Short mmCIF file of C-alpha atoms and ligand atoms in Angstrom, two decimals:
data_model
loop_
_atom_site.label_atom_id
_atom_site.label_comp_id
_atom_site.label_asym_id
_atom_site.label_seq_id
_atom_site.Cartn_x
_atom_site.Cartn_y
_atom_site.Cartn_z
CA MET D 1 56.83 -3.87 17.81
CA HIS D 2 55.48 -2.66 21.14
CA VAL D 3 56.85 0.45 22.81
CA THR D 4 56.08 1.84 26.25
CA MET D 5 56.29 5.61 26.50
CA ILE D 6 57.01 7.38 29.76
CA PHE D 7 55.77 10.90 30.45
CA PRO D 8 57.95 12.32 33.21
CA GLY D 9 55.94 15.51 33.93
CA ILE D 10 56.02 15.51 37.75
CA ALA D 11 58.55 18.34 38.19
CA LEU D 12 55.84 20.91 38.95
CA PRO D 13 52.71 18.98 40.00
CA GLY D 14 54.35 15.96 41.65
CA PHE D 15 53.30 12.33 41.81
CA ASP D 16 49.64 11.46 42.15
CA SER D 17 48.60 14.85 40.81
CA PHE D 18 46.58 13.84 37.75
CA MET D 19 42.94 14.83 38.30
CA LYS D 20 43.88 15.66 41.91
CA LYS D 21 45.37 19.10 41.27
CA PRO D 22 43.51 21.60 39.09
CA THR D 23 46.62 22.73 37.17
CA ILE D 24 47.54 22.31 33.54
CA ASP D 25 50.87 20.69 34.50
CA ALA D 26 48.96 17.95 36.28
CA ASN D 27 46.41 17.35 33.55
CA PHE D 28 47.35 18.44 30.02
CA ILE D 29 48.44 15.86 27.50
CA ASP D 30 51.96 16.08 26.08
CA HIS D 31 51.66 16.77 22.36
CA GLY D 32 55.19 15.61 21.58
CA LEU D 33 54.70 12.09 22.93
CA ALA D 34 51.14 11.93 21.61
CA SER D 35 52.38 12.84 18.13
CA LEU D 36 55.13 10.18 18.24
CA SER D 37 52.55 7.67 19.41
CA ALA D 38 50.27 8.52 16.48
CA ALA D 39 53.16 8.13 14.03
CA ALA D 40 54.22 4.80 15.56
CA LYS D 41 50.68 3.41 15.52
CA ALA D 42 50.20 4.53 11.90
CA ALA D 43 53.29 2.46 11.06
CA GLY D 44 51.77 -0.62 12.71
CA HIS D 45 53.45 -0.50 16.13
CA SER D 46 51.57 -0.65 19.43
CA VAL D 47 52.10 1.88 22.19
CA ASP D 48 51.20 2.23 25.85
CA LEU D 49 52.06 4.91 28.39
CA ILE D 50 53.27 5.31 31.94
CA ASP D 51 52.29 8.81 33.05
CA LEU D 52 54.25 9.55 36.24
CA ARG D 53 51.59 12.05 37.31
CA MET D 54 49.20 9.12 37.79
CA LEU D 55 51.54 7.12 40.03
CA ARG D 56 51.97 7.26 43.80
CA ASP D 57 55.78 7.39 43.89
CA TRP D 58 58.96 5.88 42.42
CA THR D 59 58.15 2.50 43.98
CA HIS D 60 54.90 2.51 42.06
CA PHE D 61 56.85 3.34 38.89
CA ARG D 62 59.16 0.39 39.55
CA GLU D 63 56.10 -1.88 39.89
CA GLU D 64 54.68 -0.56 36.60
CA VAL D 65 57.99 -1.27 34.84
CA ARG D 66 58.28 -4.72 36.41
CA ARG D 67 54.83 -5.88 35.32
CA ARG D 68 55.48 -5.08 31.65
CA THR D 69 57.29 -7.28 29.14
CA THR D 70 58.17 -4.29 26.95
CA LYS D 71 61.60 -4.24 25.30
CA VAL D 72 61.57 -0.72 23.83
CA TRP D 73 60.93 2.31 26.06
CA ALA D 74 60.65 5.90 24.88
CA LEU D 75 60.84 9.07 26.94
CA THR D 76 60.61 12.76 26.21
CA SER D 77 62.17 15.47 28.32
CA TRP D 78 62.04 19.19 28.73
CA SER D 79 65.03 20.46 30.71
CA LEU D 80 62.66 20.83 33.65
CA HIS D 81 61.97 17.09 33.58
CA TYR D 82 65.48 15.80 32.98
CA PRO D 83 66.35 14.90 36.61
CA ASP D 84 63.20 12.74 36.79
CA VAL D 85 63.97 11.22 33.40
CA VAL D 86 67.43 10.20 34.61
CA ARG D 87 65.91 8.57 37.69
CA ALA D 88 63.23 6.79 35.66
CA ILE D 89 65.83 5.39 33.25
CA ARG D 90 67.99 4.16 36.14
CA ILE D 91 65.02 2.26 37.61
CA LEU D 92 64.11 0.97 34.17
CA LYS D 93 67.56 -0.48 33.60
CA GLU D 94 67.68 -1.94 37.11
CA GLU D 95 64.45 -3.80 36.42
CA LYS D 96 65.04 -4.62 32.73
CA GLU D 97 68.71 -5.01 31.91
CA ASP D 98 68.01 -5.56 28.23
CA ALA D 99 65.59 -2.62 27.88
CA ILE D 100 66.23 -0.38 24.88
CA VAL D 101 65.80 3.23 26.01
CA ILE D 102 65.08 6.03 23.53
CA LEU D 103 65.13 9.66 24.63
CA GLY D 104 63.95 12.62 22.57
CA GLY D 105 62.50 16.06 23.12
CA VAL D 106 63.77 19.53 23.91
CA HIS D 107 66.47 18.64 26.43
CA ALA D 108 67.98 15.95 24.22
CA THR D 109 68.19 18.59 21.47
CA ILE D 110 69.68 21.50 23.37
CA LYS D 111 71.84 19.55 25.85
CA THR D 112 72.82 16.67 23.60
CA SER D 113 76.30 16.20 25.09
CA GLN D 114 74.88 15.96 28.63
CA VAL D 115 72.36 13.35 27.47
CA MET D 116 75.00 11.45 25.44
CA ALA D 117 77.09 11.13 28.61
CA ASN D 118 74.35 9.00 30.18
CA ARG D 119 75.28 5.54 28.91
CA LEU D 120 71.95 4.09 30.07
CA ILE D 121 70.29 5.86 27.14
CA ASP D 122 70.57 3.67 24.04
CA HIS D 123 69.25 6.05 21.37
CA ILE D 124 68.85 9.81 21.35
CA ILE D 125 66.65 11.58 18.82
CA THR D 126 67.11 15.33 18.57
CA GLN D 127 64.77 17.89 16.98
CA GLU D 128 61.46 16.59 15.60
CA GLY D 129 60.89 12.89 16.09
CA GLU D 130 57.94 11.56 14.11
CA ILE D 131 59.83 10.28 11.05
CA SER D 132 63.04 9.21 12.75
CA PHE D 133 61.31 7.51 15.69
CA VAL D 134 59.31 5.31 13.33
CA LYS D 135 62.44 4.50 11.31
CA LEU D 136 64.26 3.63 14.54
CA LEU D 137 61.45 1.30 15.67
CA GLY D 138 61.54 -0.36 12.25
CA ALA D 139 65.30 -0.86 12.46
CA LEU D 140 65.05 -2.30 15.98
CA ALA D 141 62.29 -4.66 14.85
CA GLU D 142 64.63 -5.91 12.12
CA ARG D 143 67.40 -6.33 14.71
CA LYS D 144 69.64 -3.81 12.96
CA GLN D 145 72.13 -1.65 14.86
CA PRO D 146 70.82 1.91 14.50
CA ASP D 147 72.99 4.92 15.39
CA ARG D 148 72.95 6.04 19.00
CA LEU D 149 72.50 9.71 18.08
CA ILE D 150 69.87 10.43 15.46
CA VAL D 151 69.07 13.92 14.19
CA GLY D 152 65.32 13.93 13.63
CA GLU D 153 63.92 14.68 10.19
CA GLY D 154 61.35 17.46 10.25
CA PRO D 155 58.00 16.26 8.91
CA ALA D 156 55.51 18.20 6.79
CA LEU D 157 52.86 18.80 9.41
CA ASP D 158 49.87 17.96 7.21
CA GLU D 159 51.47 14.62 6.37
CA ILE D 160 51.69 13.27 9.91
CA PRO D 161 48.65 11.94 11.75
CA TRP D 162 46.87 14.05 14.33
CA VAL D 163 48.19 13.47 17.83
CA ASP D 164 47.08 10.26 19.50
CA ARG D 165 44.24 11.16 21.90
CA ASP D 166 44.18 7.59 23.23
CA LEU D 167 47.71 7.65 24.63
CA PHE D 168 46.98 9.94 27.59
CA ASP D 169 43.90 9.79 29.77
CA MET D 170 42.07 12.78 28.25
CA SER D 171 39.81 13.30 31.25
CA GLY D 172 42.37 15.55 32.96
CA GLU D 173 42.73 17.98 30.05
CA LEU D 174 39.00 17.95 29.29
CA ALA D 175 38.27 19.10 32.85
CA THR D 176 41.08 21.67 33.11
CA PRO D 177 40.62 24.83 31.05
CA MET D 178 43.69 27.02 30.65
CA VAL D 179 41.91 29.73 32.63
CA PRO D 180 39.06 29.20 35.06
CA GLY D 181 35.81 30.22 33.46
CA MET D 182 36.53 28.83 30.01
CA PRO D 183 33.78 26.27 29.50
CA THR D 184 34.61 22.58 29.67
CA PRO D 185 35.17 20.11 28.11
CA PHE D 186 38.43 21.79 27.07
CA VAL D 187 41.03 20.56 24.57
CA THR D 188 44.42 21.68 23.27
CA THR D 189 45.96 21.44 19.83
CA ASN D 190 48.95 22.86 17.98
CA ALA D 191 48.59 24.65 14.66
CA GLY D 192 52.29 24.92 13.91
CA ARG D 193 55.86 24.69 15.09
CA GLY D 194 58.63 27.25 15.45
CA CYS D 195 58.88 30.98 15.95
CA PRO D 196 60.67 33.59 13.81
CA PHE D 197 61.40 35.96 16.70
CA LYS D 198 64.60 36.04 18.72
CA CYS D 199 63.76 36.78 22.36
CA ASN D 200 66.99 35.69 23.99
CA PHE D 201 65.42 34.18 27.13
CA CYS D 202 63.88 31.63 24.74
CA GLN D 203 65.97 31.46 21.58
CA PRO D 204 67.90 29.80 20.06
CA ALA D 205 66.40 26.80 21.88
CA GLU D 206 63.13 27.02 19.93
CA ARG D 207 65.01 27.14 16.62
CA ALA D 208 67.28 24.28 17.72
CA VAL D 209 64.22 22.05 18.01
CA PHE D 210 62.10 23.23 15.10
CA GLY D 211 64.64 24.78 12.72
CA ASN D 212 64.71 28.26 11.24
CA ARG D 213 61.47 28.02 9.31
CA VAL D 214 58.07 28.32 10.96
CA LYS D 215 55.79 25.49 9.87
CA MET D 216 52.02 25.87 10.05
CA ARG D 217 49.51 23.12 9.41
CA SER D 218 46.99 24.05 6.76
CA GLN D 219 43.86 25.67 8.11
CA GLU D 220 41.87 22.73 6.68
CA ASN D 221 44.00 20.29 8.66
CA VAL D 222 43.50 22.17 11.94
CA ILE D 223 39.76 22.61 11.35
CA GLY D 224 39.48 18.91 10.46
CA GLU D 225 41.09 17.97 13.77
CA LEU D 226 38.83 20.37 15.68
CA GLN D 227 35.79 18.76 14.02
CA TYR D 228 37.09 15.34 15.09
CA LEU D 229 37.67 16.62 18.64
CA LYS D 230 34.20 18.18 18.72
CA GLU D 231 32.58 14.96 17.67
CA ARG D 232 34.61 12.83 20.06
CA PHE D 233 34.91 15.04 23.15
CA LYS D 234 32.16 17.64 22.66
CA PHE D 235 34.59 20.37 23.69
CA ASN D 236 33.22 23.79 24.59
CA SER D 237 36.51 25.70 24.54
CA TRP D 238 40.05 25.05 23.37
CA MET D 239 43.59 26.30 23.30
CA ALA D 240 45.98 26.75 20.41
CA HIS D 241 48.97 25.44 22.36
CA ASP D 242 51.53 26.93 19.95
CA ASP D 243 54.39 28.93 21.45
CA LEU D 244 53.06 31.69 19.21
CA PHE D 245 49.74 31.12 17.40
CA PHE D 246 49.35 34.49 15.68
CA ILE D 247 52.50 34.64 13.54
CA ASN D 248 51.26 35.04 10.00
CA HIS D 249 48.39 37.44 9.44
CA ARG D 250 47.32 35.76 6.20
CA TRP D 251 47.20 32.35 7.88
CA SER D 252 45.20 33.76 10.79
CA ARG D 253 42.70 35.57 8.57
CA GLU D 254 41.98 32.40 6.61
CA PHE D 255 41.79 30.35 9.81
CA CYS D 256 39.10 32.67 11.17
CA VAL D 257 37.10 32.38 7.94
CA GLN D 258 37.28 28.59 7.96
CA TYR D 259 36.58 28.33 11.72
CA LYS D 260 33.36 30.28 11.31
CA ALA D 261 32.43 28.53 8.07
CA ALA D 262 32.74 25.18 9.86
CA GLY D 263 30.12 26.39 12.33
CA PHE D 264 32.46 26.78 15.30
CA THR D 265 31.67 29.44 17.88
CA GLU D 266 33.64 27.86 20.74
CA PRO D 267 35.92 30.31 22.55
CA TYR D 268 39.66 29.78 22.35
CA ILE D 269 42.88 31.04 23.92
CA CYS D 270 46.29 31.48 22.34
CA GLN D 271 49.69 33.16 22.63
CA MET D 272 50.15 36.49 20.84
CA ARG D 273 52.77 39.24 20.54
CA ALA D 274 52.03 42.89 21.28
CA ASP D 275 53.83 44.21 18.18
CA LEU D 276 51.91 41.97 15.77
CA MET D 277 48.61 42.86 17.44
CA CYS D 278 49.38 46.55 16.96
CA ARG D 279 50.41 45.98 13.35
CA TYR D 280 47.30 43.96 12.51
CA PRO D 281 44.46 45.13 14.78
CA ASP D 282 41.98 44.12 12.06
CA VAL D 283 43.16 40.50 12.35
CA VAL D 284 42.81 40.67 16.13
CA LYS D 285 39.25 41.92 15.60
CA GLN D 286 38.57 39.08 13.17
CA MET D 287 39.96 36.57 15.67
CA ALA D 288 37.77 38.04 18.41
CA GLU D 289 34.72 37.71 16.16
CA SER D 290 35.63 34.09 15.43
CA GLY D 291 35.89 33.16 19.12
CA LEU D 292 39.23 34.36 20.50
CA ALA D 293 38.35 34.85 24.17
CA TRP D 294 41.78 35.16 25.76
CA ALA D 295 45.10 36.49 24.46
CA MET D 296 48.19 35.37 26.34
CA ILE D 297 50.69 38.15 25.71
CA GLY D 298 54.36 38.17 26.66
CA PHE D 299 54.53 41.81 27.78
CA GLU D 300 57.56 40.83 29.92
CA SER D 301 58.55 44.29 31.16
CA GLY D 302 57.50 47.92 31.46
CA SER D 303 61.10 49.00 30.94
CA GLN D 304 62.22 49.57 27.36
CA ARG D 305 65.82 48.84 28.35
CA ILE D 306 64.82 45.40 29.64
CA LEU D 307 62.71 44.66 26.55
CA ASP D 308 65.73 45.57 24.42
CA LEU D 309 68.05 43.53 26.65
CA PHE D 310 65.78 40.54 25.97
CA GLU D 311 65.77 41.37 22.23
CA LYS D 312 62.00 41.21 22.49
CA GLU D 313 61.56 43.64 19.57
CA THR D 314 58.49 45.18 21.17
CA THR D 315 57.98 48.50 22.92
CA VAL D 316 56.26 49.46 26.16
CA GLU D 317 53.93 51.58 24.05
CA GLU D 318 52.97 48.51 21.98
CA ASN D 319 52.33 46.58 25.19
CA LEU D 320 49.83 49.19 26.34
CA LYS D 321 48.25 49.48 22.90
CA ALA D 322 47.89 45.70 22.50
CA ALA D 323 46.07 45.53 25.83
CA ALA D 324 43.79 48.37 24.71
CA ILE D 325 43.05 46.54 21.44
CA CYS D 326 42.04 43.48 23.47
CA LYS D 327 39.75 45.57 25.66
CA GLU D 328 38.17 47.15 22.57
CA TYR D 329 37.34 43.77 21.03
CA GLY D 330 36.31 42.04 24.24
CA ILE D 331 39.36 39.77 24.47
CA LYS D 332 40.55 38.97 27.97
CA VAL D 333 44.23 39.63 28.65
CA TRP D 334 46.56 37.07 30.19
CA ALA D 335 49.71 39.05 30.95
CA ASN D 336 53.04 37.23 31.08
CA ILE D 337 55.45 39.40 33.03
CA MET D 338 59.04 38.59 33.92
CA PHE D 339 60.73 40.06 36.98
CA GLY D 340 64.36 39.85 38.02
CA ALA D 341 66.05 40.25 34.63
CA PRO D 342 69.85 40.44 34.77
CA THR D 343 70.92 44.02 35.66
CA GLU D 344 67.28 45.08 36.22
CA THR D 345 67.09 48.06 38.59
CA ARG D 346 64.42 48.82 41.16
CA ALA D 347 63.24 51.74 39.03
CA GLU D 348 62.77 49.36 36.09
CA VAL D 349 60.81 46.90 38.21
CA MET D 350 58.62 49.79 39.36
CA GLU D 351 58.01 50.75 35.72
CA THR D 352 56.82 47.20 35.12
CA VAL D 353 54.48 47.36 38.10
CA ARG D 354 53.05 50.63 36.75
CA MET D 355 52.60 49.04 33.31
CA VAL D 356 50.68 46.15 34.87
CA TRP D 357 48.41 48.64 36.64
CA LYS D 358 47.72 50.39 33.33
CA ILE D 359 47.07 47.15 31.46
CA LYS D 360 44.76 45.83 34.20
CA PRO D 361 45.12 42.24 32.97
CA ASP D 362 42.32 39.77 33.53
CA HIS D 363 45.02 37.33 34.59
CA LEU D 364 48.55 38.20 35.67
CA SER D 365 51.14 35.47 35.27
CA SER D 366 54.40 36.62 36.81
CA SER D 367 57.65 34.73 36.78
CA TYR D 368 61.23 35.27 37.82
CA PHE D 369 63.70 35.46 34.98
CA THR D 370 65.17 31.97 34.73
CA PRO D 371 68.20 31.13 32.62
CA THR D 372 66.49 28.52 30.48
CA PRO D 373 68.90 25.94 29.05
CA GLY D 374 69.60 26.55 25.38
CA SER D 375 68.76 30.26 25.49
CA GLY D 376 71.20 33.04 24.66
CA MET D 377 70.57 34.84 27.95
CA ALA D 378 71.28 31.66 29.92
CA GLU D 379 74.68 31.37 28.26
CA GLU D 380 75.43 35.00 29.03
CA VAL D 381 74.56 34.85 32.73
CA GLU D 382 76.43 31.56 33.09
CA ARG D 383 79.48 33.15 31.46
CA LYS D 384 79.26 36.07 33.89
CA GLY D 385 78.79 33.76 36.86
CA LEU D 386 75.45 35.36 37.75
CA THR D 387 73.20 32.33 37.81
CA MET D 388 72.22 30.42 40.94
CA VAL D 389 70.39 27.81 38.91
CA ASP D 390 71.81 24.31 38.97
CA PRO D 391 72.10 23.35 35.28
CA PHE D 392 70.81 19.85 36.09
CA ASN D 393 67.90 20.77 38.34
CA GLY D 394 66.76 24.31 37.84
CA SER D 395 64.51 25.22 34.92
CA ASN D 396 61.49 26.15 36.97
CA ARG D 397 60.22 29.60 35.99
CA THR D 398 57.73 30.03 38.82
CA PRO D 399 58.47 32.91 41.19
CA ASN D 400 59.26 30.98 44.32
CA GLU D 401 62.94 30.24 43.97
CA ALA D 402 65.94 32.52 43.67
CA LYS D 403 67.50 32.31 40.22
CA MET D 404 70.18 34.99 40.00
CA LYS D 405 72.91 36.38 42.21
CA ASP D 406 72.70 40.14 42.84
CA THR D 407 68.89 40.03 42.87
CA ASP D 408 66.97 41.03 45.98
CA TYR D 409 64.16 38.49 45.78
CA GLU D 410 62.53 39.59 49.02
CA TRP D 411 62.10 43.08 47.63
CA LEU D 412 61.01 41.68 44.27
CA THR D 413 58.34 39.58 45.97
CA LYS D 414 56.90 42.73 47.53
CA ALA D 415 56.93 44.52 44.16
CA ILE D 416 55.15 41.58 42.52
CA ALA D 417 52.54 41.63 45.29
CA LEU D 418 51.89 45.31 44.50
CA ALA D 419 51.51 44.46 40.82
CA TYR D 420 48.88 41.89 41.75
CA ASP D 421 46.86 43.92 44.23
CA GLY D 422 46.71 47.15 42.28
CA GLY D 423 48.68 49.00 44.97
CA SER D 424 49.17 52.74 44.86
CA GLU D 425 51.92 55.07 43.68
CA GLU D 426 52.66 56.04 47.30
CA ARG D 427 53.17 52.43 48.34
CA LEU D 428 55.30 51.78 45.27
CA ILE D 429 57.53 54.78 46.02
CA ALA D 430 57.81 53.68 49.66
CA LEU D 431 58.81 50.22 48.45
CA GLY D 432 61.46 51.76 46.22
CA GLN D 433 62.97 53.50 49.24
CA LEU D 434 63.41 50.34 51.32
CA PRO D 435 67.09 49.70 52.03
CA MET D 436 68.86 47.38 49.65
CA GLN D 437 69.83 44.04 51.13
CA SER D 438 73.56 43.62 51.32
CA GLN D 439 75.07 40.87 49.22
CA GLU D 440 75.96 38.98 52.43
CA THR D 441 72.30 39.09 53.51
CA LEU D 442 71.20 37.92 50.08
CA CYS D 443 73.61 35.01 50.15
CA ALA D 444 72.48 34.06 53.66
CA SER D 445 68.79 34.10 52.75
CA HIS D 446 69.12 32.13 49.51
S1 SF4 X 1 59.36 34.07 23.62
FE1 SF4 X 1 57.67 33.66 22.19
S2 SF4 X 1 57.86 35.26 20.60
FE2 SF4 X 1 59.82 35.18 21.69
S3 SF4 X 1 61.09 33.77 20.51
FE3 SF4 X 1 60.10 32.53 22.13
S4 SF4 X 1 58.24 31.73 21.19
FE4 SF4 X 1 58.97 33.42 19.90
#
């Protein structure tokens, strides 16, 4: 059976962005779709892709649909992408009345009832898709009547094929390192799925998709894929694209041993947590010696109250110490910082700015707190009527849109600018003394 996959990832980069914008959103492959494609091909199906980022506009998409004879179409969707997915499916059904549309991914898992309400979607696969997607294709090929809602079976990660690197045009990812300066060609891979922590701006969405148990591929499996990628793409740096790569210190120690034993010296970047880095500085050192060049750390806030509010289970002290550990071992720091948490005071924002100054990150990635669908904090702010985010349209975490009522975004923008430019204590104190905007002014400006 042939299936056409659709990657809807234009929410941030827009149409016609692939290889035209230098951002990861415009160029990275989607591992979820690429993994489903690999599983489908291994079962004897054929797969092609429409990547919206490579098209001019929706008319171009309509033309791409029209010129295909495909019967079965498969889409994935983060919440961020769902409005575009809905539009794509509408066009698809206008052009191909008998098209069978399958939707999976994060949004289908955490907002299942919203997705079920769209009668243009024929089958919905929640959670992990590799096993269930292949079974569904088999059932459709045999003209059976599979269920509309299918709860995906979680695969053993070493038993599924490596993601299909022929589905997406790899040239975008190869030319787009996660941070400028990492040598190209650049590739991404995932070593595992899931996260045991409970940060409530993220969980329980992560657990809803991947379950309660963290699954890691074996080190041999990951190294084997890296060897394949080295041979095929001659990469010079790479990213462990896991939501959290350093979870298990034993796994990480053995990975470093095997990475070096395989002759790799290529630098890599990954997500880490400050508390684990402080608990296992020797593992961080070992990772640095193996090639870890950049640590992306979710410091989030310089206020302990806000860290506790987020159930981050880290301390401000650990944040500072983790950054110092990175400096000691020559690892560059990518600092993820969140501004505009619910109930966050100006004094707490100023503490965060001061923490950023102390950390002196090599890259500062700031975002506004966004009530991400499926997260505990999103439910809480929705219940309290604090969110300004449209549940259908608004999962963009970048700091250029207002997200919450009662937040003075103009003031916050100035505070973030001080965090970026180093600022001075005098300027920060002066900023803290600016008059608060009245709620009427806030409503008028946003
Ligand atoms: S924010 Fe990161 S560490 Fe926290 S639960 Fe999510 S993936 Fe895990």
